[in-house]
Amino acid sequence: MKDTPAVAAEVNGADEQRDYRPGYEVVAERILEFIAESRLVPGDRIPTEKDLAQQLGTSRGVVRDAVKILSALGRVRAHKGRGLFVADEDGMLITSRWGGFFRPVDLDHVLMLFEFRRVQETVAAKLAATRATPAELRTIEVAMQQCRHGYVHGEVDVFNQADDDFHAAVAAASHNTFLDSAVREARRLQRQSSAMVHDTFGEGTAAAVEEHEAIYRAIRDGRPDEAAAATTVHLDRTLEDYRREIQRRLFG
């Protein structure tokens, strides 16, 4: 993997240009370059975090954060005790035009992503309230209950997975393939930010649990306008949580 003083300076945070980019974003791009230049295919092993840090002249912590982003994107897979691997074909398919420019700690990008999510998910919830089958309602309900379980028992991974499942289930219940795909893609991008700022429960996790229930009840009871309104409340509040956490991480 080639390296230059300019890249090393950027990776180590020495580049104080106005268009600042966190080191782990740069490292994530360099890892993808390495995969392409080495002609690695899904299932191939890539260097360890230690080796990557040495090759890029940066810390293992920065590499670890970069791997979190790439894992969230579905570009690499980390197998405990075995190492890092290029993702399978399904993971590689999500390298969309959105993922090519999205910066997970850029507040403007996060805002745009949530604006996009608000448009897609409010419509999806509204349609789900008139189209969801009993089986789909049960899937939404189970995800909602798992979110609550994860929060009550302090199980962050359980909550995060259930949160993804909940939003995906609502989108699926819209019975609109394009909405379903758009919601899933936006959620994948959001996980890049989640990987960086939400390694523990945030201030709004308790509120999210109640908001999920409000969305579910509106869909279950066939109230499309209330389902859309509850979704808007949920996404707007979640955005504020992200905004506060990113600002705290970047500026103290």
PDB file of C-alpha atoms in Angstrom:
ATOM      1  CA  MET A   1       0.000   0.000   0.000  1.00  0.00           C
ATOM      2  CA  LYS A   2       1.587   3.245  -1.141  1.00  0.00           C
ATOM      3  CA  ASP A   3       1.890   6.168   1.231  1.00  0.00           C
ATOM      4  CA  THR A   4       3.007   9.760   0.915  1.00  0.00           C
ATOM      5  CA  PRO A   5       3.849  12.477   3.446  1.00  0.00           C
ATOM      6  CA  ALA A   6       0.674  14.332   2.482  1.00  0.00           C
ATOM      7  CA  VAL A   7      -1.492  11.297   3.158  1.00  0.00           C
ATOM      8  CA  ALA A   8       0.340  10.503   6.364  1.00  0.00           C
ATOM      9  CA  ALA A   9      -0.172  14.072   7.547  1.00  0.00           C
ATOM     10  CA  GLU A  10      -3.864  13.881   6.763  1.00  0.00           C
ATOM     11  CA  VAL A  11      -4.205  10.517   8.464  1.00  0.00           C
ATOM     12  CA  ASN A  12      -2.517  11.828  11.596  1.00  0.00           C
ATOM     13  CA  GLY A  13      -4.673  14.936  11.692  1.00  0.00           C
ATOM     14  CA  ALA A  14      -1.844  17.321  10.807  1.00  0.00           C
ATOM     15  CA  ASP A  15      -3.663  18.732   7.801  1.00  0.00           C
ATOM     16  CA  GLU A  16      -5.539  21.709   9.193  1.00  0.00           C
ATOM     17  CA  GLN A  17      -7.128  22.743   5.911  1.00  0.00           C
ATOM     18  CA  ARG A  18     -10.613  24.129   6.005  1.00  0.00           C
ATOM     19  CA  ASP A  19     -12.088  20.991   4.430  1.00  0.00           C
ATOM     20  CA  TYR A  20     -11.037  18.827   7.357  1.00  0.00           C
ATOM     21  CA  ARG A  21     -11.485  15.086   7.064  1.00  0.00           C
ATOM     22  CA  PRO A  22     -11.129  12.793  10.068  1.00  0.00           C
ATOM     23  CA  GLY A  23      -8.177  10.428   9.829  1.00  0.00           C
ATOM     24  CA  TYR A  24     -10.298   7.298   9.894  1.00  0.00           C
ATOM     25  CA  GLU A  25     -12.157   8.414   6.729  1.00  0.00           C
ATOM     26  CA  VAL A  26      -8.836   8.723   4.908  1.00  0.00           C
ATOM     27  CA  VAL A  27      -7.671   5.357   6.230  1.00  0.00           C
ATOM     28  CA  ALA A  28     -10.957   3.723   5.178  1.00  0.00           C
ATOM     29  CA  GLU A  29     -10.389   4.954   1.637  1.00  0.00           C
ATOM     30  CA  ARG A  30      -6.805   3.675   1.657  1.00  0.00           C
ATOM     31  CA  ILE A  31      -7.964   0.235   2.790  1.00  0.00           C
ATOM     32  CA  LEU A  32     -10.414   0.126  -0.128  1.00  0.00           C
ATOM     33  CA  GLU A  33      -7.601   1.174  -2.462  1.00  0.00           C
ATOM     34  CA  PHE A  34      -5.476  -1.657  -1.097  1.00  0.00           C
ATOM     35  CA  ILE A  35      -8.275  -4.167  -1.728  1.00  0.00           C
ATOM     36  CA  ALA A  36      -8.655  -2.952  -5.327  1.00  0.00           C
ATOM     37  CA  GLU A  37      -4.924  -2.729  -6.067  1.00  0.00           C
ATOM     38  CA  SER A  38      -4.327  -6.200  -4.611  1.00  0.00           C
ATOM     39  CA  ARG A  39      -7.229  -7.629  -6.634  1.00  0.00           C
ATOM     40  CA  LEU A  40      -8.712  -9.189  -3.532  1.00  0.00           C
ATOM     41  CA  VAL A  41     -12.089 -10.871  -3.858  1.00  0.00           C
ATOM     42  CA  PRO A  42     -14.839 -11.584  -1.320  1.00  0.00           C
ATOM     43  CA  GLY A  43     -13.563 -13.979   1.329  1.00  0.00           C
ATOM     44  CA  ASP A  44      -9.896 -12.978   0.971  1.00  0.00           C
ATOM     45  CA  ARG A  45      -8.032 -12.010   4.110  1.00  0.00           C
ATOM     46  CA  ILE A  46      -6.696  -8.462   4.412  1.00  0.00           C
ATOM     47  CA  PRO A  47      -3.877  -7.279   6.695  1.00  0.00           C
ATOM     48  CA  THR A  48      -4.469  -7.026  10.422  1.00  0.00           C
ATOM     49  CA  GLU A  49      -5.200  -3.700  12.120  1.00  0.00           C
ATOM     50  CA  LYS A  50      -1.612  -3.696  13.375  1.00  0.00           C
ATOM     51  CA  ASP A  51      -0.179  -4.262   9.895  1.00  0.00           C
ATOM     52  CA  LEU A  52      -2.468  -1.658   8.336  1.00  0.00           C
ATOM     53  CA  ALA A  53      -1.437   0.883  10.968  1.00  0.00           C
ATOM     54  CA  GLN A  54       2.244   0.268  10.228  1.00  0.00           C
ATOM     55  CA  GLN A  55       1.756   0.561   6.461  1.00  0.00           C
ATOM     56  CA  LEU A  56      -0.160   3.826   6.791  1.00  0.00           C
ATOM     57  CA  GLY A  57       1.995   5.281   9.528  1.00  0.00           C
ATOM     58  CA  THR A  58      -0.958   5.834  11.836  1.00  0.00           C
ATOM     59  CA  SER A  59      -2.332   4.378  15.060  1.00  0.00           C
ATOM     60  CA  ARG A  60      -4.266   1.163  15.497  1.00  0.00           C
ATOM     61  CA  GLY A  61      -7.078   3.224  17.003  1.00  0.00           C
ATOM     62  CA  VAL A  62      -7.545   5.157  13.754  1.00  0.00           C
ATOM     63  CA  VAL A  63      -7.448   1.919  11.766  1.00  0.00           C
ATOM     64  CA  ARG A  64      -9.969   0.362  14.141  1.00  0.00           C
ATOM     65  CA  ASP A  65     -12.374   3.258  13.558  1.00  0.00           C
ATOM     66  CA  ALA A  66     -11.873   2.942   9.794  1.00  0.00           C
ATOM     67  CA  VAL A  67     -12.692  -0.766   9.991  1.00  0.00           C
ATOM     68  CA  LYS A  68     -15.894   0.096  11.886  1.00  0.00           C
ATOM     69  CA  ILE A  69     -16.979   2.293   8.996  1.00  0.00           C
ATOM     70  CA  LEU A  70     -16.102  -0.324   6.374  1.00  0.00           C
ATOM     71  CA  SER A  71     -17.913  -2.998   8.380  1.00  0.00           C
ATOM     72  CA  ALA A  72     -20.982  -0.765   8.608  1.00  0.00           C
ATOM     73  CA  LEU A  73     -20.803  -0.269   4.839  1.00  0.00           C
ATOM     74  CA  GLY A  74     -20.521  -4.006   4.305  1.00  0.00           C
ATOM     75  CA  ARG A  75     -17.137  -3.722   2.605  1.00  0.00           C
ATOM     76  CA  VAL A  76     -15.146  -5.809   5.110  1.00  0.00           C
ATOM     77  CA  ARG A  77     -15.997  -8.436   7.684  1.00  0.00           C
ATOM     78  CA  ALA A  78     -14.214  -8.814  11.014  1.00  0.00           C
ATOM     79  CA  HIS A  79     -14.246 -12.388  12.333  1.00  0.00           C
ATOM     80  CA  LYS A  80     -13.206 -12.637  15.959  1.00  0.00           C
ATOM     81  CA  GLY A  81     -10.057 -14.696  16.312  1.00  0.00           C
ATOM     82  CA  ARG A  82      -9.620 -15.010  12.554  1.00  0.00           C
ATOM     83  CA  GLY A  83      -8.986 -11.494  11.253  1.00  0.00           C
ATOM     84  CA  LEU A  84     -10.319  -9.138   8.609  1.00  0.00           C
ATOM     85  CA  PHE A  85     -11.776 -10.271   5.302  1.00  0.00           C
ATOM     86  CA  VAL A  86     -13.196  -8.724   2.153  1.00  0.00           C
ATOM     87  CA  ALA A  87     -16.991  -8.821   2.414  1.00  0.00           C
ATOM     88  CA  ASP A  88     -19.182 -11.240   0.544  1.00  0.00           C
ATOM     89  CA  GLU A  89     -20.951 -10.280  -2.662  1.00  0.00           C
ATOM     90  CA  ASP A  90     -24.038  -8.927  -0.890  1.00  0.00           C
ATOM     91  CA  GLY A  91     -21.910  -6.523   1.091  1.00  0.00           C
ATOM     92  CA  MET A  92     -20.014  -5.352  -1.943  1.00  0.00           C
ATOM     93  CA  LEU A  93     -23.246  -4.557  -3.769  1.00  0.00           C
ATOM     94  CA  ILE A  94     -24.020  -1.602  -1.507  1.00  0.00           C
ATOM     95  CA  THR A  95     -21.188   0.560  -2.845  1.00  0.00           C
ATOM     96  CA  SER A  96     -23.652   3.056  -4.288  1.00  0.00           C
ATOM     97  CA  ARG A  97     -23.169   6.613  -5.521  1.00  0.00           C
ATOM     98  CA  TRP A  98     -24.356   7.728  -2.054  1.00  0.00           C
ATOM     99  CA  GLY A  99     -21.688   5.767  -0.202  1.00  0.00           C
ATOM    100  CA  GLY A 100     -19.030   7.280  -2.415  1.00  0.00           C
ATOM    101  CA  PHE A 101     -19.333  10.767  -0.938  1.00  0.00           C
ATOM    102  CA  PHE A 102     -21.096  10.403   2.419  1.00  0.00           C
ATOM    103  CA  ARG A 103     -19.006  11.605   5.379  1.00  0.00           C
ATOM    104  CA  PRO A 104     -20.355  10.113   8.600  1.00  0.00           C
ATOM    105  CA  VAL A 105     -19.219  12.904  10.933  1.00  0.00           C
ATOM    106  CA  ASP A 106     -19.962  15.821   8.595  1.00  0.00           C
ATOM    107  CA  LEU A 107     -22.996  17.507  10.153  1.00  0.00           C
ATOM    108  CA  ASP A 108     -24.202  18.768   6.772  1.00  0.00           C
ATOM    109  CA  HIS A 109     -24.098  15.255   5.359  1.00  0.00           C
ATOM    110  CA  VAL A 110     -25.845  13.788   8.383  1.00  0.00           C
ATOM    111  CA  LEU A 111     -28.533  16.475   8.080  1.00  0.00           C
ATOM    112  CA  MET A 112     -29.058  15.724   4.391  1.00  0.00           C
ATOM    113  CA  LEU A 113     -29.263  12.013   5.112  1.00  0.00           C
ATOM    114  CA  PHE A 114     -31.909  12.549   7.782  1.00  0.00           C
ATOM    115  CA  GLU A 115     -33.863  14.851   5.465  1.00  0.00           C
ATOM    116  CA  PHE A 116     -33.819  12.047   2.916  1.00  0.00           C
ATOM    117  CA  ARG A 117     -34.837   9.496   5.527  1.00  0.00           C
ATOM    118  CA  ARG A 118     -37.696  11.711   6.700  1.00  0.00           C
ATOM    119  CA  VAL A 119     -39.144  11.883   3.184  1.00  0.00           C
ATOM    120  CA  GLN A 120     -38.822   8.152   2.551  1.00  0.00           C
ATOM    121  CA  GLU A 121     -39.786   6.781   5.949  1.00  0.00           C
ATOM    122  CA  THR A 122     -42.794   9.000   6.609  1.00  0.00           C
ATOM    123  CA  VAL A 123     -44.285   7.867   3.309  1.00  0.00           C
ATOM    124  CA  ALA A 124     -43.360   4.242   4.060  1.00  0.00           C
ATOM    125  CA  ALA A 125     -45.056   4.409   7.478  1.00  0.00           C
ATOM    126  CA  LYS A 126     -48.135   6.040   5.974  1.00  0.00           C
ATOM    127  CA  LEU A 127     -48.440   3.303   3.358  1.00  0.00           C
ATOM    128  CA  ALA A 128     -47.728   0.582   5.908  1.00  0.00           C
ATOM    129  CA  ALA A 129     -50.719   1.756   7.949  1.00  0.00           C
ATOM    130  CA  THR A 130     -52.995   0.838   5.044  1.00  0.00           C
ATOM    131  CA  ARG A 131     -51.111  -2.110   3.548  1.00  0.00           C
ATOM    132  CA  ALA A 132     -49.383  -4.096   6.325  1.00  0.00           C
ATOM    133  CA  THR A 133     -50.411  -7.732   6.595  1.00  0.00           C
ATOM    134  CA  PRO A 134     -50.887  -9.421   9.985  1.00  0.00           C
ATOM    135  CA  ALA A 135     -47.520 -11.144   9.552  1.00  0.00           C
ATOM    136  CA  GLU A 136     -45.814  -7.840   8.765  1.00  0.00           C
ATOM    137  CA  LEU A 137     -47.428  -6.181  11.783  1.00  0.00           C
ATOM    138  CA  ARG A 138     -46.085  -8.980  13.933  1.00  0.00           C
ATOM    139  CA  THR A 139     -42.576  -8.486  12.518  1.00  0.00           C
ATOM    140  CA  ILE A 140     -42.733  -4.762  13.342  1.00  0.00           C
ATOM    141  CA  GLU A 141     -44.039  -5.540  16.830  1.00  0.00           C
ATOM    142  CA  VAL A 142     -41.303  -8.084  17.570  1.00  0.00           C
ATOM    143  CA  ALA A 143     -38.601  -5.620  16.473  1.00  0.00           C
ATOM    144  CA  MET A 144     -40.174  -2.942  18.687  1.00  0.00           C
ATOM    145  CA  GLN A 145     -40.186  -5.329  21.643  1.00  0.00           C
ATOM    146  CA  GLN A 146     -36.566  -6.324  21.004  1.00  0.00           C
ATOM    147  CA  CYS A 147     -35.558  -2.657  21.024  1.00  0.00           C
ATOM    148  CA  ARG A 148     -37.173  -2.284  24.421  1.00  0.00           C
ATOM    149  CA  HIS A 149     -35.528  -5.482  25.676  1.00  0.00           C
ATOM    150  CA  GLY A 150     -32.097  -4.348  24.491  1.00  0.00           C
ATOM    151  CA  TYR A 151     -32.482  -0.979  26.189  1.00  0.00           C
ATOM    152  CA  VAL A 152     -33.853  -2.330  29.481  1.00  0.00           C
ATOM    153  CA  HIS A 153     -31.107  -4.936  29.765  1.00  0.00           C
ATOM    154  CA  GLY A 154     -28.273  -2.700  28.585  1.00  0.00           C
ATOM    155  CA  GLU A 155     -27.588  -4.763  25.457  1.00  0.00           C
ATOM    156  CA  VAL A 156     -26.472  -2.209  22.864  1.00  0.00           C
ATOM    157  CA  ASP A 157     -25.965  -4.710  20.044  1.00  0.00           C
ATOM    158  CA  VAL A 158     -29.448  -6.166  20.575  1.00  0.00           C
ATOM    159  CA  PHE A 159     -30.996  -2.696  20.483  1.00  0.00           C
ATOM    160  CA  ASN A 160     -29.082  -1.654  17.367  1.00  0.00           C
ATOM    161  CA  GLN A 161     -30.033  -4.790  15.448  1.00  0.00           C
ATOM    162  CA  ALA A 162     -33.671  -4.481  16.500  1.00  0.00           C
ATOM    163  CA  ASP A 163     -33.648  -0.800  15.527  1.00  0.00           C
ATOM    164  CA  ASP A 164     -32.517  -1.757  12.020  1.00  0.00           C
ATOM    165  CA  ASP A 165     -35.102  -4.546  11.918  1.00  0.00           C
ATOM    166  CA  PHE A 166     -37.882  -2.172  12.983  1.00  0.00           C
ATOM    167  CA  HIS A 167     -37.256   0.414  10.274  1.00  0.00           C
ATOM    168  CA  ALA A 168     -36.718  -2.278   7.638  1.00  0.00           C
ATOM    169  CA  ALA A 169     -39.977  -3.991   8.634  1.00  0.00           C
ATOM    170  CA  VAL A 170     -41.958  -0.755   8.344  1.00  0.00           C
ATOM    171  CA  ALA A 171     -40.449  -0.116   4.909  1.00  0.00           C
ATOM    172  CA  ALA A 172     -41.243  -3.668   3.788  1.00  0.00           C
ATOM    173  CA  ALA A 173     -44.845  -3.251   4.967  1.00  0.00           C
ATOM    174  CA  SER A 174     -45.240  -0.294   2.593  1.00  0.00           C
ATOM    175  CA  HIS A 175     -45.290  -2.847  -0.241  1.00  0.00           C
ATOM    176  CA  ASN A 176     -43.249  -0.428  -2.354  1.00  0.00           C
ATOM    177  CA  THR A 177     -39.999  -1.980  -3.564  1.00  0.00           C
ATOM    178  CA  PHE A 178     -38.374   1.366  -4.298  1.00  0.00           C
ATOM    179  CA  LEU A 179     -39.149   2.796  -0.875  1.00  0.00           C
ATOM    180  CA  ASP A 180     -37.959  -0.408   0.759  1.00  0.00           C
ATOM    181  CA  SER A 181     -34.641  -0.243  -1.094  1.00  0.00           C
ATOM    182  CA  ALA A 182     -34.133   3.483  -0.407  1.00  0.00           C
ATOM    183  CA  VAL A 183     -34.815   3.095   3.319  1.00  0.00           C
ATOM    184  CA  ARG A 184     -32.403   0.182   3.626  1.00  0.00           C
ATOM    185  CA  GLU A 185     -29.646   2.043   1.777  1.00  0.00           C
ATOM    186  CA  ALA A 186     -30.053   5.164   3.911  1.00  0.00           C
ATOM    187  CA  ARG A 187     -29.924   3.016   7.050  1.00  0.00           C
ATOM    188  CA  ARG A 188     -26.659   1.474   5.865  1.00  0.00           C
ATOM    189  CA  LEU A 189     -25.152   4.915   5.503  1.00  0.00           C
ATOM    190  CA  GLN A 190     -26.417   5.969   8.911  1.00  0.00           C
ATOM    191  CA  ARG A 191     -24.679   2.979  10.480  1.00  0.00           C
ATOM    192  CA  GLN A 192     -21.377   4.616   9.542  1.00  0.00           C
ATOM    193  CA  SER A 193     -22.217   7.465  11.895  1.00  0.00           C
ATOM    194  CA  SER A 194     -23.635   5.059  14.458  1.00  0.00           C
ATOM    195  CA  ALA A 195     -20.394   3.089  14.495  1.00  0.00           C
ATOM    196  CA  MET A 196     -18.498   6.239  15.392  1.00  0.00           C
ATOM    197  CA  VAL A 197     -20.760   7.982  17.885  1.00  0.00           C
ATOM    198  CA  HIS A 198     -23.120   5.402  19.337  1.00  0.00           C
ATOM    199  CA  ASP A 199     -21.013   2.674  20.881  1.00  0.00           C
ATOM    200  CA  THR A 200     -23.175   3.088  23.995  1.00  0.00           C
ATOM    201  CA  PHE A 201     -26.782   4.104  24.569  1.00  0.00           C
ATOM    202  CA  GLY A 202     -27.364   7.779  23.834  1.00  0.00           C
ATOM    203  CA  GLU A 203     -29.495  10.262  25.726  1.00  0.00           C
ATOM    204  CA  GLY A 204     -32.452   9.637  23.461  1.00  0.00           C
ATOM    205  CA  THR A 205     -32.523   5.834  23.522  1.00  0.00           C
ATOM    206  CA  ALA A 206     -35.394   5.722  26.001  1.00  0.00           C
ATOM    207  CA  ALA A 207     -37.338   8.151  23.824  1.00  0.00           C
ATOM    208  CA  ALA A 208     -36.602   6.036  20.743  1.00  0.00           C
ATOM    209  CA  VAL A 209     -38.184   3.013  22.414  1.00  0.00           C
ATOM    210  CA  GLU A 210     -41.411   4.941  23.047  1.00  0.00           C
ATOM    211  CA  GLU A 211     -41.353   6.492  19.590  1.00  0.00           C
ATOM    212  CA  HIS A 212     -41.082   3.065  17.979  1.00  0.00           C
ATOM    213  CA  GLU A 213     -44.146   1.982  19.901  1.00  0.00           C
ATOM    214  CA  ALA A 214     -46.072   5.072  18.774  1.00  0.00           C
ATOM    215  CA  ILE A 215     -45.203   4.323  15.148  1.00  0.00           C
ATOM    216  CA  TYR A 216     -46.186   0.670  15.547  1.00  0.00           C
ATOM    217  CA  ARG A 217     -49.530   1.460  17.176  1.00  0.00           C
ATOM    218  CA  ALA A 218     -50.452   3.956  14.469  1.00  0.00           C
ATOM    219  CA  ILE A 219     -49.623   1.422  11.751  1.00  0.00           C
ATOM    220  CA  ARG A 220     -51.429  -1.390  13.588  1.00  0.00           C
ATOM    221  CA  ASP A 221     -54.555   0.743  14.054  1.00  0.00           C
ATOM    222  CA  GLY A 222     -54.600   1.864  10.429  1.00  0.00           C
ATOM    223  CA  ARG A 223     -53.927   5.555  11.098  1.00  0.00           C
ATOM    224  CA  PRO A 224     -51.645   6.655   8.219  1.00  0.00           C
ATOM    225  CA  ASP A 225     -51.363  10.342   9.134  1.00  0.00           C
ATOM    226  CA  GLU A 226     -50.478   9.519  12.735  1.00  0.00           C
ATOM    227  CA  ALA A 227     -47.929   6.940  11.565  1.00  0.00           C
ATOM    228  CA  ALA A 228     -46.259   9.553   9.362  1.00  0.00           C
ATOM    229  CA  ALA A 229     -46.306  12.160  12.141  1.00  0.00           C
ATOM    230  CA  ALA A 230     -44.849   9.738  14.691  1.00  0.00           C
ATOM    231  CA  THR A 231     -42.078   8.839  12.243  1.00  0.00           C
ATOM    232  CA  THR A 232     -41.243  12.515  11.719  1.00  0.00           C
ATOM    233  CA  VAL A 233     -41.013  13.072  15.480  1.00  0.00           C
ATOM    234  CA  HIS A 234     -38.734  10.053  15.828  1.00  0.00           C
ATOM    235  CA  LEU A 235     -36.346  11.007  13.037  1.00  0.00           C
ATOM    236  CA  ASP A 236     -36.146  14.671  14.035  1.00  0.00           C
ATOM    237  CA  ARG A 237     -35.332  13.756  17.621  1.00  0.00           C
ATOM    238  CA  THR A 238     -32.755  11.185  16.501  1.00  0.00           C
ATOM    239  CA  LEU A 239     -31.076  13.800  14.309  1.00  0.00           C
ATOM    240  CA  GLU A 240     -30.729  16.140  17.273  1.00  0.00           C
ATOM    241  CA  ASP A 241     -29.093  13.333  19.266  1.00  0.00           C
ATOM    242  CA  TYR A 242     -26.611  12.793  16.447  1.00  0.00           C
ATOM    243  CA  ARG A 243     -25.926  16.489  16.147  1.00  0.00           C
ATOM    244  CA  ARG A 244     -25.136  16.828  19.863  1.00  0.00           C
ATOM    245  CA  GLU A 245     -22.994  13.698  19.985  1.00  0.00           C
ATOM    246  CA  ILE A 246     -20.949  14.530  16.882  1.00  0.00           C
ATOM    247  CA  GLN A 247     -20.321  18.052  18.145  1.00  0.00           C
ATOM    248  CA  ARG A 248     -19.282  16.663  21.523  1.00  0.00           C
ATOM    249  CA  ARG A 249     -16.893  14.160  19.947  1.00  0.00           C
ATOM    250  CA  LEU A 250     -15.327  16.679  17.586  1.00  0.00           C
ATOM    251  CA  PHE A 251     -15.266  19.819  19.698  1.00  0.00           C
ATOM    252  CA  GLY A 252     -15.537  18.615  23.292  1.00  0.00           C
TER     253      GLY A 252
END
